[in-house]
Short mmCIF file of C-alpha atoms (C1' of nucleotides) in Angstrom, two decimals:
data_model
loop_
_atom_site.label_atom_id
_atom_site.label_comp_id
_atom_site.label_asym_id
_atom_site.label_seq_id
_atom_site.Cartn_x
_atom_site.Cartn_y
_atom_site.Cartn_z
CA UNK S 1 -1.76 -8.33 -11.02
CA UNK S 2 -3.34 -5.14 -10.31
CA UNK S 3 -0.75 -3.91 -7.61
CA UNK S 4 1.76 -5.33 -5.17
CA UNK S 5 -0.87 -6.27 -2.51
CA UNK S 6 -0.71 -9.76 -4.01
CA UNK S 7 2.80 -10.29 -2.78
CA UNK S 8 2.20 -9.20 0.76
CA UNK S 9 1.42 -11.84 3.37
CA UNK S 10 -1.08 -13.32 4.11
CA UNK S 11 -1.60 -13.04 0.43
CA UNK S 12 0.42 -15.14 -1.57
CA UNK S 13 0.59 -15.35 -5.47
CA UNK S 14 1.41 -18.28 -7.57
CA UNK S 15 2.35 -16.71 -11.22
CA UNK S 16 2.60 -20.21 -12.96
CA UNK S 17 -0.79 -21.47 -11.65
CA UNK S 18 -2.40 -18.00 -11.49
CA UNK S 19 -3.70 -18.90 -7.91
CA UNK S 20 -3.95 -16.41 -5.00
CA UNK S 21 -3.71 -18.06 -1.69
CA UNK S 22 -4.80 -15.99 1.13
CA UNK S 23 -5.44 -16.88 5.13
CA UNK S 24 -8.62 -15.19 6.30
CA UNK S 25 -10.03 -14.65 9.83
CA UNK S 26 -13.18 -16.27 10.85
CA UNK S 27 -15.53 -15.09 13.48
CA UNK S 28 -15.25 -15.97 16.97
CA UNK S 29 -12.26 -17.14 19.04
CA UNK S 30 -13.29 -20.87 18.45
CA UNK S 31 -12.73 -20.64 14.48
CA UNK S 32 -9.17 -20.71 13.70
CA UNK S 33 -8.10 -18.78 10.57
CA UNK S 34 -8.52 -20.63 7.31
CA UNK S 35 -6.47 -20.73 4.12
CA UNK S 36 -8.02 -20.33 0.87
CA UNK S 37 -6.77 -20.95 -2.67
CA UNK S 38 -8.55 -18.86 -5.36
CA UNK S 39 -8.27 -19.15 -9.25
CA UNK S 40 -10.22 -18.10 -12.17
CA UNK S 41 -11.67 -20.13 -14.95
CA UNK S 42 -13.10 -17.86 -17.48
CA UNK S 43 -16.06 -16.09 -15.54
CA UNK S 44 -16.01 -18.26 -12.74
CA UNK S 45 -13.95 -17.74 -9.57
CA UNK S 46 -13.15 -20.92 -7.65
CA UNK S 47 -12.50 -20.55 -3.83
CA UNK S 48 -11.11 -23.63 -2.17
CA UNK S 49 -10.30 -24.41 1.58
CA UNK S 50 -8.18 -26.85 3.06
CA UNK S 51 -10.62 -27.64 5.69
CA UNK S 52 -13.02 -30.44 5.04
CA UNK S 53 -16.07 -28.74 7.08
CA UNK S 54 -17.19 -25.25 7.15
CA UNK S 55 -20.38 -24.06 8.86
CA UNK S 56 -22.59 -21.97 6.95
CA UNK S 57 -21.34 -18.80 8.65
CA UNK S 58 -17.67 -19.68 8.08
CA UNK S 59 -18.69 -20.08 4.30
CA UNK S 60 -20.44 -16.90 4.47
CA UNK S 61 -17.60 -14.97 5.90
CA UNK S 62 -15.29 -16.40 3.42
CA UNK S 63 -17.53 -15.48 0.62
CA UNK S 64 -18.01 -12.13 1.99
CA UNK S 65 -14.26 -11.50 2.04
CA UNK S 66 -13.60 -12.79 -1.17
CA UNK S 67 -16.11 -10.69 -2.92
CA UNK S 68 -14.60 -7.56 -0.98
CA UNK S 69 -11.01 -8.49 -1.90
CA UNK S 70 -11.64 -8.91 -5.45
CA UNK S 71 -14.53 -5.88 -5.42
CA UNK S 72 -16.76 -8.45 -7.29
CA UNK S 73 -19.64 -6.11 -6.32
CA UNK S 74 -18.04 -2.78 -7.66
CA UNK S 75 -19.70 -1.25 -10.76
CA UNK S 76 -16.92 -0.69 -13.17
CA UNK S 77 -19.25 0.17 -16.14
CA UNK S 78 -18.79 3.87 -15.33
CA UNK S 79 -15.10 3.81 -15.26
CA UNK S 80 -15.06 1.68 -18.69
CA UNK S 81 -17.12 4.48 -20.07
CA UNK S 82 -14.87 7.07 -19.15
CA UNK S 83 -11.95 5.57 -20.65
CA UNK S 84 -13.46 4.25 -23.62
CA UNK S 85 -13.12 7.28 -25.84
CA UNK S 86 -9.28 7.15 -25.61
CA UNK S 87 -7.61 4.46 -27.49
CA UNK S 88 -4.54 4.40 -25.36
CA UNK S 89 -6.91 3.42 -22.55
CA UNK S 90 -9.34 1.07 -24.20
CA UNK S 91 -7.25 -2.08 -23.48
CA UNK S 92 -8.50 -1.64 -19.75
CA UNK S 93 -11.95 -2.75 -21.03
CA UNK S 94 -10.50 -5.65 -23.08
CA UNK S 95 -8.67 -6.83 -20.20
CA UNK S 96 -11.29 -6.03 -17.63
CA UNK S 97 -8.74 -4.26 -15.72
CA UNK S 98 -9.35 -1.79 -12.84
CA UNK S 99 -10.46 -3.95 -9.71
CA UNK S 100 -7.66 -3.24 -7.61
CA UNK S 101 -6.72 -6.08 -5.13
CA UNK S 102 -7.56 -5.23 -1.32
CA UNK S 103 -7.47 -6.74 2.02
CA UNK S 104 -10.40 -8.10 3.83
CA UNK S 105 -10.38 -5.05 6.39
CA UNK S 106 -9.39 -1.36 5.92
CA UNK S 107 -7.30 -1.79 9.05
CA UNK S 108 -4.90 -4.14 7.19
CA UNK S 109 -4.83 -1.90 4.31
CA UNK S 110 -3.80 1.01 6.28
CA UNK S 111 -0.99 -0.79 8.29
CA UNK S 112 0.35 -2.16 4.93
CA UNK S 113 0.04 1.27 3.23
CA UNK S 114 2.20 2.69 6.34
CA UNK S 115 4.76 0.02 5.54
CA UNK S 116 5.24 1.19 2.00
CA UNK S 117 6.10 4.85 2.93
CA UNK S 118 9.64 5.78 2.66
CA UNK S 119 11.37 2.65 2.21
CA UNK S 120 12.09 -0.07 -0.59
CA UNK S 121 9.51 -2.66 -1.63
CA UNK S 122 11.92 -5.32 -0.23
CA UNK S 123 11.69 -3.75 3.22
CA UNK S 124 7.93 -3.42 3.05
CA UNK S 125 7.76 -7.13 2.51
CA UNK S 126 9.79 -7.75 5.18
CA UNK S 127 7.87 -5.45 7.68
CA UNK S 128 4.63 -7.15 6.67
CA UNK S 129 6.01 -10.65 7.27
CA UNK S 130 7.18 -9.78 10.50
CA UNK S 131 3.76 -8.58 11.42
CA UNK S 132 2.02 -11.48 10.10
CA UNK S 133 4.41 -14.23 11.19
CA UNK S 134 4.79 -13.11 14.89
CA UNK S 135 1.41 -11.51 15.48
CA UNK S 136 -1.21 -13.38 13.02
CA UNK S 137 -3.18 -16.32 14.31
CA UNK S 138 -1.92 -19.53 12.86
CA UNK S 139 -3.85 -21.72 10.62
CA UNK S 140 -4.05 -25.19 11.97
CA UNK S 141 -3.70 -27.31 8.98
CA UNK S 142 -0.55 -25.57 7.34
CA UNK S 143 1.10 -23.23 9.61
CA UNK S 144 0.19 -20.12 7.69
CA UNK S 145 -0.73 -16.91 9.72
CA UNK S 146 -3.50 -14.50 9.31
CA UNK S 147 -3.03 -10.85 9.52
CA UNK S 148 -2.92 -9.61 12.99
CA UNK S 149 -5.84 -8.09 14.69
CA UNK S 150 -5.53 -4.50 16.16
CA UNK S 151 -5.91 -6.11 19.58
CA UNK S 152 -2.79 -8.36 18.97
CA UNK S 153 -0.91 -5.52 17.88
CA UNK S 154 -1.93 -3.08 20.50
CA UNK S 155 -0.63 -5.72 23.04
CA UNK S 156 2.95 -5.55 21.81
CA UNK S 157 5.34 -2.95 23.21
CA UNK S 158 6.88 -0.24 20.84
CA UNK S 159 10.06 -2.13 20.96
CA UNK S 160 8.74 -5.17 19.36
CA UNK S 161 8.01 -3.05 16.11
CA UNK S 162 11.27 -1.53 16.20
CA UNK S 163 13.34 -4.52 17.04
CA UNK S 164 11.65 -7.53 15.39
CA UNK S 165 9.43 -5.96 12.71
CA UNK S 166 12.30 -3.56 11.85
CA UNK S 167 9.78 -0.87 11.35
CA UNK S 168 12.21 1.83 12.66
CA UNK S 169 10.39 5.26 13.11
CA UNK S 170 7.14 3.61 12.23
CA UNK S 171 7.02 1.56 15.45
CA UNK S 172 5.33 4.44 17.45
CA UNK S 173 2.72 4.80 14.53
CA UNK S 174 1.59 1.25 14.63
CA UNK S 175 1.76 1.05 18.54
CA UNK S 176 -0.60 4.12 18.54
CA UNK S 177 -2.71 3.31 15.60
CA UNK S 178 -3.64 -0.42 16.97
CA UNK S 179 -4.29 0.92 20.37
CA UNK S 180 -6.87 3.42 19.00
CA UNK S 181 -8.53 0.95 16.82
CA UNK S 182 -8.60 -1.74 19.41
CA UNK S 183 -10.10 0.57 22.07
CA UNK S 184 -12.85 1.63 19.45
CA UNK S 185 -11.62 5.43 19.78
CA UNK S 186 -11.00 5.00 15.92
CA UNK S 187 -13.18 2.83 13.50
CA UNK S 188 -11.34 2.95 10.42
CA UNK S 189 -13.68 0.30 8.89
CA UNK S 190 -16.57 3.02 8.79
CA UNK S 191 -14.32 4.65 6.12
CA UNK S 192 -15.57 2.17 3.51
CA UNK S 193 -19.20 3.50 4.06
CA UNK S 194 -18.44 7.11 4.97
CA UNK S 195 -20.43 9.80 3.48
CA UNK S 196 -17.97 12.34 3.97
CA UNK S 197 -16.51 14.06 0.75
CA UNK S 198 -13.08 12.65 -0.35
CA UNK S 199 -11.44 15.79 0.89
CA UNK S 200 -13.03 15.56 4.25
CA UNK S 201 -12.15 11.62 4.35
CA UNK S 202 -8.75 12.46 3.38
CA UNK S 203 -8.53 14.86 6.23
CA UNK S 204 -9.46 12.41 8.83
CA UNK S 205 -7.13 9.70 7.43
CA UNK S 206 -4.14 11.96 7.84
CA UNK S 207 -4.73 12.53 11.44
CA UNK S 208 -3.43 8.93 11.74
CA UNK S 209 0.23 9.27 12.53
CA UNK S 210 2.21 8.08 9.41
CA UNK S 211 -0.46 8.69 6.91
CA UNK S 212 0.33 11.68 4.91
CA UNK S 213 -0.58 12.63 1.15
CA UNK S 214 0.35 9.47 -0.66
CA UNK S 215 -0.91 7.09 1.94
CA UNK S 216 -4.27 8.88 2.20
CA UNK S 217 -4.62 8.84 -1.48
CA UNK S 218 -3.66 5.15 -1.65
CA UNK S 219 -6.15 4.03 0.84
CA UNK S 220 -8.85 6.07 -0.87
CA UNK S 221 -8.23 4.31 -3.76
CA UNK S 222 -8.68 0.97 -2.03
CA UNK S 223 -11.80 2.25 -0.47
CA UNK S 224 -13.23 2.77 -4.12
CA UNK S 225 -12.56 6.54 -4.41
CA UNK S 226 -10.62 7.40 -7.53
CA UNK S 227 -10.26 11.20 -7.67
CA UNK S 228 -6.81 11.20 -5.87
CA UNK S 229 -3.65 10.34 -7.92
CA UNK S 230 -1.43 8.63 -4.84
CA UNK S 231 1.78 10.25 -6.28
CA UNK S 232 4.97 8.36 -4.93
CA UNK S 233 8.37 8.11 -6.15
CA UNK S 234 7.65 5.11 -8.10
CA UNK S 235 4.58 6.63 -9.86
CA UNK S 236 6.48 9.64 -10.82
CA UNK S 237 9.46 7.69 -12.24
CA UNK S 238 7.24 5.72 -14.22
CA UNK S 239 5.25 8.50 -15.34
CA UNK S 240 8.70 10.29 -16.50
CA UNK S 241 9.41 7.13 -18.59
CA UNK S 242 6.25 6.67 -20.30
CA UNK S 243 5.15 10.21 -20.93
CA UNK S 244 7.98 12.65 -20.49
CA UNK S 245 10.85 11.29 -22.23
CA UNK S 246 12.42 10.09 -18.98
CA UNK S 247 12.65 13.51 -17.49
CA UNK S 248 11.07 13.99 -14.10
CA UNK S 249 7.68 15.64 -14.33
CA UNK S 250 6.06 18.29 -12.09
CA UNK S 251 3.34 16.88 -10.22
CA UNK S 252 0.91 19.52 -11.85
CA UNK S 253 1.88 17.75 -15.30
CA UNK S 254 0.83 14.69 -14.09
CA UNK S 255 -2.35 15.71 -12.84
CA UNK S 256 -3.17 17.70 -16.08
CA UNK S 257 -2.45 14.38 -17.82
CA UNK S 258 -5.11 12.28 -16.33
CA UNK S 259 -7.48 15.11 -15.52
CA UNK S 260 -9.89 14.33 -18.43
CA UNK S 261 -11.00 11.12 -16.55
CA UNK S 262 -12.35 13.37 -13.75
CA UNK S 263 -13.58 11.22 -10.62
CA UNK S 264 -11.70 8.07 -12.33
CA UNK S 265 -8.54 9.84 -12.92
CA UNK S 266 -6.71 8.06 -9.72
CA UNK S 267 -7.64 4.69 -11.32
CA UNK S 268 -6.90 5.49 -14.74
CA UNK S 269 -3.48 6.65 -13.77
CA UNK S 270 -2.55 3.47 -12.10
CA UNK S 271 -3.71 1.17 -14.96
CA UNK S 272 -1.80 3.39 -17.25
CA UNK S 273 1.42 2.94 -15.51
CA UNK S 274 1.00 -0.74 -14.71
CA UNK S 275 -0.25 -1.71 -18.20
CA UNK S 276 3.02 -3.52 -18.84
CA UNK S 277 2.52 -5.40 -15.87
CA UNK S 278 -0.59 -6.82 -17.22
CA UNK S 279 0.32 -7.06 -20.90
CA UNK S 280 3.52 -8.91 -20.10
CA UNK S 281 1.71 -11.48 -18.01
CA UNK S 282 -1.02 -12.01 -20.40
"C1'" DG R 1 35.23 -2.17 3.95
"C1'" DC R 2 33.51 2.18 4.36
"C1'" DG R 3 30.36 6.22 2.92
"C1'" DT R 4 26.67 7.87 0.58
"C1'" DC R 5 22.37 7.75 -1.56
"C1'" DC R 6 17.39 6.68 -1.72
"C1'" DA R 7 13.34 3.89 -2.00
"C1'" DG R 8 5.87 2.92 -3.77
"C1'" DG R 9 7.07 9.67 2.54
"C1'" DT R 10 5.95 11.97 6.86
"C1'" DC R 11 6.29 14.75 10.87
"C1'" DT R 12 7.63 18.77 13.28
"C1'" DA R 13 9.25 23.33 13.87
"C1'" DC R 14 9.59 27.53 11.90
"C1'" DC R 15 8.55 31.37 8.87
"C1'" DG G 1 0.12 27.47 3.50
"C1'" DG G 2 4.99 26.50 2.46
"C1'" DT G 3 9.35 24.40 3.49
"C1'" DA G 4 13.92 22.61 5.65
"C1'" DG G 5 15.66 18.93 8.36
"C1'" DA G 6 15.18 14.86 10.78
"C1'" DC G 7 13.74 10.02 10.74
"C1'" DC G 8 14.75 3.79 10.49
"C1'" DT G 9 16.00 0.40 7.41
"C1'" DG G 10 18.80 -2.04 3.99
"C1'" DG G 11 20.35 -2.81 -0.68
"C1'" DA G 12 22.96 -0.55 -4.59
"C1'" DC G 13 26.81 1.96 -5.66
"C1'" DG G 14 31.36 4.20 -6.00
"C1'" DC G 15 35.72 4.25 -4.57
#
DNA sequence: GCGTCCAGGTCTACC
DNA sequence: GGTAGACCTGGACGC
C-alpha cells in the first residue's frame, strides 16, 4: 500500500486477497516473461509462478527482482530509530511501514515517474498501460505483458508515443530517453549504486528531458535516498489538509515540518501523508 | 454542448 | 538564480 506503483502495469494489486501480481522479465531472448503472484503470510513472503518449470537461473532472477521490488535487503532500523521519539510517527514502526514498492529496473521507474508529471493519475495509468500492452513482451500463459525494454521503446517513432500512448508533449522525452539508454550512452541502472552525493546525482537525473525537481526527488526515494521531499500538487494539498487547517502551505513550511528527520525526511513525509491509506486498509 | 480549469510539472527564453 | 508562458491529455465543473 506504500504508493500508487502497485496499480501501474505490469503490477496488479488484488486488495481482497492482498496479492501483488507482477510480470517479470527473464534473461535471454529464449526465456519469455513470467507472471508471479506474491502475497504475505506473517513474516513469510510467497512467490508463485504459473510456469511449471523454472531453471535455476530464472528462479534466481525472480528472487533477485522480488527482493529489489520490496526492498527486502534495505536496512530500516535507522529510519525507525529516527521516527521513534515522535508519537505521531511511531505507527510506522508498529506497521513496519516505509518500504516503498519499486520496479525491478531504474529505467521503468524513470519512465513511470515521467508519466506522473503534469497530469491526473488516471492519465498516468493510461499512458503506462499503453506502453506495456503495445510494447511489452507477452507472457505465454496468460497474455499479460512485461514492461517494455529501452530497445523496444527506442524502436518506435515519436508519433507512437503521441498518438497511441497519448503521452502528448512527453512523446519526445520517451523517444530520446529510450534511445540514450538502449545505445548505452546513459546508464540509469548505475544510479542505484552511484557514489555521487544526492545533490550531484539529482543534477545528473535532471539532465534527462522530462525530469525536473519533483521527478528527480521521487526517483531518489525509489533508489533509497530519502533526503529529498518530492513535493507535488497532491503532497502539498494533503499537507495542507493534515497540518495547515486546509490552507496552502509554503514549501519552506513543509520542509521545516519534516526537517527533524534529517536524511530520512522524505520517507517520513511520505509515510505521514499516506498514513490513512495504510490505516484504512489495516 | 461549450469553455475553463487543473492534475502526483517541466522546459525554454528572458531578465 | 528566478520567473512567465507554453505545453498534451482528459475528467470535472459551471453555465
